[in-house]
Amino acid sequence: MDINNSVALVTGANRGLGRAFAQSLLERGARKVYATARRPEAVDLSGVEVLPLDITDPASVRAAAEAAPDVSILVNNAGVSTGTDLVTGSLDAVRHELETNMFGHLDMIRGFAPVLARNGGGAIVNVLSAMSWFGGRGAGAYHLSKAAAWAMTNGVRLELAEQGTLVTAVHLGLADTDMAAGWPVDKISPSHLADAALDGVEAGAAEVLADQWSRDVKARLPLTPEDFHTAMDRAMAALMAA
């Protein structure tokens, strides 16, 4: 997948990782970058074409697909974290995370898959998380939504292979964004994450593990659940003590 002269659409492009993706796409020579957000007036990046988009609203998704018929790269970045536990937390909040982080991304894929097919196949980037593979207190809903999004990503990759669409899953630990502002630990910069993801797209990669944390977590998946959680507890303790 050649990003130079491509046409990309980035969700949640008004800040953080989405803004970094839009910037990196421009720097790599994308011919056009649609920068979308629920509040389009918040997009402050020059050189992009701004579109309003709420990925949890099917009508908004349809309107975006109609307004951007030339897209060849879709970056599903928009997401939410409510800090909700699964058993004692608000079920509405759990549903909100699933509606945004999984169903919202899936609706975007369903809406733009025909667009990508008409434009030669192209690529989809789904921004996931190392928390696709583990959870914790205060993050049960986020873990659930990202695990579901990971499974969804693996499923649509198989379904879209015939039309030549690359589907790249991007995993990371913490990025230096507003969502992670309360964590006093080392974080990957948004620009580093965007560059790693787009390097993966250009290399035709199905998966990008953008930092050491995500690589370490995935490497522990063959462990038993007991050993996995013990290893993760130790890793979290070491992370917070660093």
PDB file of N, CA, C and O in Angstrom, residues 31-71:
ATOM      1  N   ARG A  31      -2.595  12.637  -1.016  1.00  0.00           N
ATOM      2  CA  ARG A  31      -3.156  13.687  -1.873  1.00  0.00           C
ATOM      3  C   ARG A  31      -4.262  14.457  -1.166  1.00  0.00           C
ATOM      4  O   ARG A  31      -4.433  15.656  -1.374  1.00  0.00           O
ATOM      5  N   LYS A  32      -5.018  13.742  -0.325  1.00  0.00           N
ATOM      6  CA  LYS A  32      -6.100  14.366   0.426  1.00  0.00           C
ATOM      7  C   LYS A  32      -6.273  13.619   1.736  1.00  0.00           C
ATOM      8  O   LYS A  32      -6.166  12.387   1.773  1.00  0.00           O
ATOM      9  N   VAL A  33      -6.528  14.362   2.799  1.00  0.00           N
ATOM     10  CA  VAL A  33      -6.814  13.753   4.092  1.00  0.00           C
ATOM     11  C   VAL A  33      -8.108  14.349   4.622  1.00  0.00           C
ATOM     12  O   VAL A  33      -8.192  15.560   4.867  1.00  0.00           O
ATOM     13  N   TYR A  34      -9.122  13.498   4.780  1.00  0.00           N
ATOM     14  CA  TYR A  34     -10.356  13.917   5.431  1.00  0.00           C
ATOM     15  C   TYR A  34     -10.149  13.773   6.937  1.00  0.00           C
ATOM     16  O   TYR A  34      -9.935  12.666   7.452  1.00  0.00           O
ATOM     17  N   ALA A  35     -10.217  14.888   7.650  1.00  0.00           N
ATOM     18  CA  ALA A  35     -10.084  14.901   9.107  1.00  0.00           C
ATOM     19  C   ALA A  35     -11.474  15.032   9.700  1.00  0.00           C
ATOM     20  O   ALA A  35     -12.129  16.064   9.530  1.00  0.00           O
ATOM     21  N   THR A  36     -11.942  13.993  10.371  1.00  0.00           N
ATOM     22  CA  THR A  36     -13.316  13.990  10.857  1.00  0.00           C
ATOM     23  C   THR A  36     -13.364  14.072  12.372  1.00  0.00           C
ATOM     24  O   THR A  36     -12.447  13.648  13.076  1.00  0.00           O
ATOM     25  N   ALA A  37     -14.463  14.616  12.867  1.00  0.00           N
ATOM     26  CA  ALA A  37     -14.667  14.737  14.310  1.00  0.00           C
ATOM     27  C   ALA A  37     -16.135  15.036  14.568  1.00  0.00           C
ATOM     28  O   ALA A  37     -16.840  15.575  13.704  1.00  0.00           O
ATOM     29  N   ARG A  38     -16.590  14.691  15.789  1.00  0.00           N
ATOM     30  CA  ARG A  38     -17.962  15.039  16.165  1.00  0.00           C
ATOM     31  C   ARG A  38     -18.133  16.552  16.197  1.00  0.00           C
ATOM     32  O   ARG A  38     -19.211  17.074  15.895  1.00  0.00           O
ATOM     33  N   ARG A  39     -17.060  17.245  16.602  1.00  0.00           N
ATOM     34  CA  ARG A  39     -17.059  18.711  16.571  1.00  0.00           C
ATOM     35  C   ARG A  39     -16.028  19.155  15.534  1.00  0.00           C
ATOM     36  O   ARG A  39     -14.861  19.357  15.865  1.00  0.00           O
ATOM     37  N   PRO A  40     -16.409  19.293  14.283  1.00  0.00           N
ATOM     38  CA  PRO A  40     -15.431  19.593  13.235  1.00  0.00           C
ATOM     39  C   PRO A  40     -14.706  20.915  13.449  1.00  0.00           C
ATOM     40  O   PRO A  40     -13.572  21.083  12.981  1.00  0.00           O
ATOM     41  N   GLU A  41     -15.331  21.836  14.182  1.00  0.00           N
ATOM     42  CA  GLU A  41     -14.665  23.121  14.438  1.00  0.00           C
ATOM     43  C   GLU A  41     -13.435  22.962  15.312  1.00  0.00           C
ATOM     44  O   GLU A  41     -12.587  23.867  15.387  1.00  0.00           O
ATOM     45  N   ALA A  42     -13.281  21.796  15.960  1.00  0.00           N
ATOM     46  CA  ALA A  42     -12.125  21.563  16.825  1.00  0.00           C
ATOM     47  C   ALA A  42     -10.899  21.092  16.050  1.00  0.00           C
ATOM     48  O   ALA A  42      -9.803  21.023  16.619  1.00  0.00           O
ATOM     49  N   VAL A  43     -11.057  20.765  14.781  1.00  0.00           N
ATOM     50  CA  VAL A  43      -9.918  20.343  13.964  1.00  0.00           C
ATOM     51  C   VAL A  43      -9.092  21.573  13.603  1.00  0.00           C
ATOM     52  O   VAL A  43      -9.596  22.496  12.952  1.00  0.00           O
ATOM     53  N   ASP A  44      -7.826  21.588  14.030  1.00  0.00           N
ATOM     54  CA  ASP A  44      -6.993  22.779  13.832  1.00  0.00           C
ATOM     55  C   ASP A  44      -5.791  22.522  12.922  1.00  0.00           C
ATOM     56  O   ASP A  44      -4.869  23.336  12.869  1.00  0.00           O
ATOM     57  N   LEU A  45      -5.797  21.415  12.204  1.00  0.00           N
ATOM     58  CA  LEU A  45      -4.674  21.047  11.349  1.00  0.00           C
ATOM     59  C   LEU A  45      -4.891  21.611   9.948  1.00  0.00           C
ATOM     60  O   LEU A  45      -5.939  21.397   9.334  1.00  0.00           O
ATOM     61  N   SER A  46      -3.910  22.313   9.435  1.00  0.00           N
ATOM     62  CA  SER A  46      -4.024  22.885   8.090  1.00  0.00           C
ATOM     63  C   SER A  46      -3.740  21.818   7.042  1.00  0.00           C
ATOM     64  O   SER A  46      -3.041  20.843   7.293  1.00  0.00           O
ATOM     65  N   GLY A  47      -4.310  22.011   5.880  1.00  0.00           N
ATOM     66  CA  GLY A  47      -4.058  21.112   4.763  1.00  0.00           C
ATOM     67  C   GLY A  47      -4.992  19.922   4.687  1.00  0.00           C
ATOM     68  O   GLY A  47      -4.830  19.069   3.805  1.00  0.00           O
ATOM     69  N   VAL A  48      -5.972  19.832   5.595  1.00  0.00           N
ATOM     70  CA  VAL A  48      -6.911  18.716   5.578  1.00  0.00           C
ATOM     71  C   VAL A  48      -8.292  19.203   5.141  1.00  0.00           C
ATOM     72  O   VAL A  48      -8.575  20.393   5.157  1.00  0.00           O
ATOM     73  N   GLU A  49      -9.132  18.249   4.764  1.00  0.00           N
ATOM     74  CA  GLU A  49     -10.526  18.547   4.458  1.00  0.00           C
ATOM     75  C   GLU A  49     -11.361  18.054   5.636  1.00  0.00           C
ATOM     76  O   GLU A  49     -11.374  16.854   5.930  1.00  0.00           O
ATOM     77  N   VAL A  50     -12.046  18.967   6.300  1.00  0.00           N
ATOM     78  CA  VAL A  50     -12.741  18.635   7.546  1.00  0.00           C
ATOM     79  C   VAL A  50     -14.161  18.165   7.246  1.00  0.00           C
ATOM     80  O   VAL A  50     -14.881  18.781   6.449  1.00  0.00           O
ATOM     81  N   LEU A  51     -14.551  17.066   7.927  1.00  0.00           N
ATOM     82  CA  LEU A  51     -15.913  16.547   7.806  1.00  0.00           C
ATOM     83  C   LEU A  51     -16.476  16.276   9.197  1.00  0.00           C
ATOM     84  O   LEU A  51     -15.754  15.785  10.073  1.00  0.00           O
ATOM     85  N   PRO A  52     -17.744  16.566   9.422  1.00  0.00           N
ATOM     86  CA  PRO A  52     -18.382  16.159  10.682  1.00  0.00           C
ATOM     87  C   PRO A  52     -18.652  14.662  10.661  1.00  0.00           C
ATOM     88  O   PRO A  52     -19.054  14.111   9.633  1.00  0.00           O
ATOM     89  N   LEU A  53     -18.430  13.993  11.787  1.00  0.00           N
ATOM     90  CA  LEU A  53     -18.685  12.560  11.840  1.00  0.00           C
ATOM     91  C   LEU A  53     -18.831  12.105  13.282  1.00  0.00           C
ATOM     92  O   LEU A  53     -17.957  12.358  14.119  1.00  0.00           O
ATOM     93  N   ASP A  54     -19.922  11.429  13.557  1.00  0.00           N
ATOM     94  CA  ASP A  54     -20.135  10.731  14.818  1.00  0.00           C
ATOM     95  C   ASP A  54     -20.243   9.255  14.473  1.00  0.00           C
ATOM     96  O   ASP A  54     -21.228   8.818  13.875  1.00  0.00           O
ATOM     97  N   ILE A  55     -19.235   8.463  14.837  1.00  0.00           N
ATOM     98  CA  ILE A  55     -19.198   7.073  14.392  1.00  0.00           C
ATOM     99  C   ILE A  55     -20.273   6.216  15.050  1.00  0.00           C
ATOM    100  O   ILE A  55     -20.515   5.088  14.613  1.00  0.00           O
ATOM    101  N   THR A  56     -20.925   6.722  16.091  1.00  0.00           N
ATOM    102  CA  THR A  56     -22.015   5.972  16.726  1.00  0.00           C
ATOM    103  C   THR A  56     -23.371   6.280  16.102  1.00  0.00           C
ATOM    104  O   THR A  56     -24.384   5.723  16.518  1.00  0.00           O
ATOM    105  N   ASP A  57     -23.396   7.146  15.091  1.00  0.00           N
ATOM    106  CA  ASP A  57     -24.634   7.548  14.416  1.00  0.00           C
ATOM    107  C   ASP A  57     -24.600   7.025  12.977  1.00  0.00           C
ATOM    108  O   ASP A  57     -23.847   7.540  12.145  1.00  0.00           O
ATOM    109  N   PRO A  58     -25.369   5.980  12.659  1.00  0.00           N
ATOM    110  CA  PRO A  58     -25.327   5.404  11.308  1.00  0.00           C
ATOM    111  C   PRO A  58     -25.587   6.417  10.204  1.00  0.00           C
ATOM    112  O   PRO A  58     -24.976   6.336   9.126  1.00  0.00           O
ATOM    113  N   ALA A  59     -26.472   7.385  10.450  1.00  0.00           N
ATOM    114  CA  ALA A  59     -26.743   8.399   9.427  1.00  0.00           C
ATOM    115  C   ALA A  59     -25.506   9.251   9.175  1.00  0.00           C
ATOM    116  O   ALA A  59     -25.204   9.625   8.034  1.00  0.00           O
ATOM    117  N   SER A  60     -24.750   9.568  10.234  1.00  0.00           N
ATOM    118  CA  SER A  60     -23.528  10.346  10.089  1.00  0.00           C
ATOM    119  C   SER A  60     -22.475   9.558   9.323  1.00  0.00           C
ATOM    120  O   SER A  60     -21.747  10.115   8.497  1.00  0.00           O
ATOM    121  N   VAL A  61     -22.382   8.260   9.584  1.00  0.00           N
ATOM    122  CA  VAL A  61     -21.436   7.410   8.855  1.00  0.00           C
ATOM    123  C   VAL A  61     -21.794   7.365   7.379  1.00  0.00           C
ATOM    124  O   VAL A  61     -20.924   7.491   6.507  1.00  0.00           O
ATOM    125  N   ARG A  62     -23.083   7.194   7.071  1.00  0.00           N
ATOM    126  CA  ARG A  62     -23.503   7.166   5.666  1.00  0.00           C
ATOM    127  C   ARG A  62     -23.186   8.484   4.972  1.00  0.00           C
ATOM    128  O   ARG A  62     -22.723   8.499   3.819  1.00  0.00           O
ATOM    129  N   ALA A  63     -23.408   9.587   5.670  1.00  0.00           N
ATOM    130  CA  ALA A  63     -23.127  10.893   5.079  1.00  0.00           C
ATOM    131  C   ALA A  63     -21.641  11.055   4.792  1.00  0.00           C
ATOM    132  O   ALA A  63     -21.252  11.624   3.763  1.00  0.00           O
ATOM    133  N   ALA A  64     -20.793  10.553   5.693  1.00  0.00           N
ATOM    134  CA  ALA A  64     -19.342  10.652   5.482  1.00  0.00           C
ATOM    135  C   ALA A  64     -18.920   9.827   4.273  1.00  0.00           C
ATOM    136  O   ALA A  64     -18.081  10.264   3.465  1.00  0.00           O
ATOM    137  N   ALA A  65     -19.482   8.630   4.135  1.00  0.00           N
ATOM    138  CA  ALA A  65     -19.130   7.789   2.996  1.00  0.00           C
ATOM    139  C   ALA A  65     -19.562   8.430   1.678  1.00  0.00           C
ATOM    140  O   ALA A  65     -18.863   8.322   0.656  1.00  0.00           O
ATOM    141  N   GLU A  66     -20.686   9.118   1.693  1.00  0.00           N
ATOM    142  CA  GLU A  66     -21.146   9.811   0.487  1.00  0.00           C
ATOM    143  C   GLU A  66     -20.287  11.031   0.189  1.00  0.00           C
ATOM    144  O   GLU A  66     -20.044  11.362  -0.978  1.00  0.00           O
ATOM    145  N   ALA A  67     -19.793  11.701   1.252  1.00  0.00           N
ATOM    146  CA  ALA A  67     -19.004  12.917   1.066  1.00  0.00           C
ATOM    147  C   ALA A  67     -17.562  12.620   0.697  1.00  0.00           C
ATOM    148  O   ALA A  67     -16.854  13.512   0.208  1.00  0.00           O
ATOM    149  N   ALA A  68     -17.110  11.381   0.917  1.00  0.00           N
ATOM    150  CA  ALA A  68     -15.713  11.037   0.670  1.00  0.00           C
ATOM    151  C   ALA A  68     -15.626   9.779  -0.192  1.00  0.00           C
ATOM    152  O   ALA A  68     -15.137   8.733   0.258  1.00  0.00           O
ATOM    153  N   PRO A  69     -16.084   9.846  -1.448  1.00  0.00           N
ATOM    154  CA  PRO A  69     -16.123   8.657  -2.304  1.00  0.00           C
ATOM    155  C   PRO A  69     -14.771   8.256  -2.873  1.00  0.00           C
ATOM    156  O   PRO A  69     -14.674   7.226  -3.554  1.00  0.00           O
ATOM    157  N   ASP A  70     -13.726   9.046  -2.596  1.00  0.00           N
ATOM    158  CA  ASP A  70     -12.409   8.774  -3.163  1.00  0.00           C
ATOM    159  C   ASP A  70     -11.434   8.172  -2.145  1.00  0.00           C
ATOM    160  O   ASP A  70     -10.244   8.035  -2.418  1.00  0.00           O
ATOM    161  N   VAL A  71     -11.916   7.777  -0.971  1.00  0.00           N
ATOM    162  CA  VAL A  71     -11.039   7.281   0.094  1.00  0.00           C
ATOM    163  C   VAL A  71     -10.399   5.951  -0.290  1.00  0.00           C
ATOM    164  O   VAL A  71     -11.066   5.041  -0.792  1.00  0.00           O
TER     165      VAL A  71
END
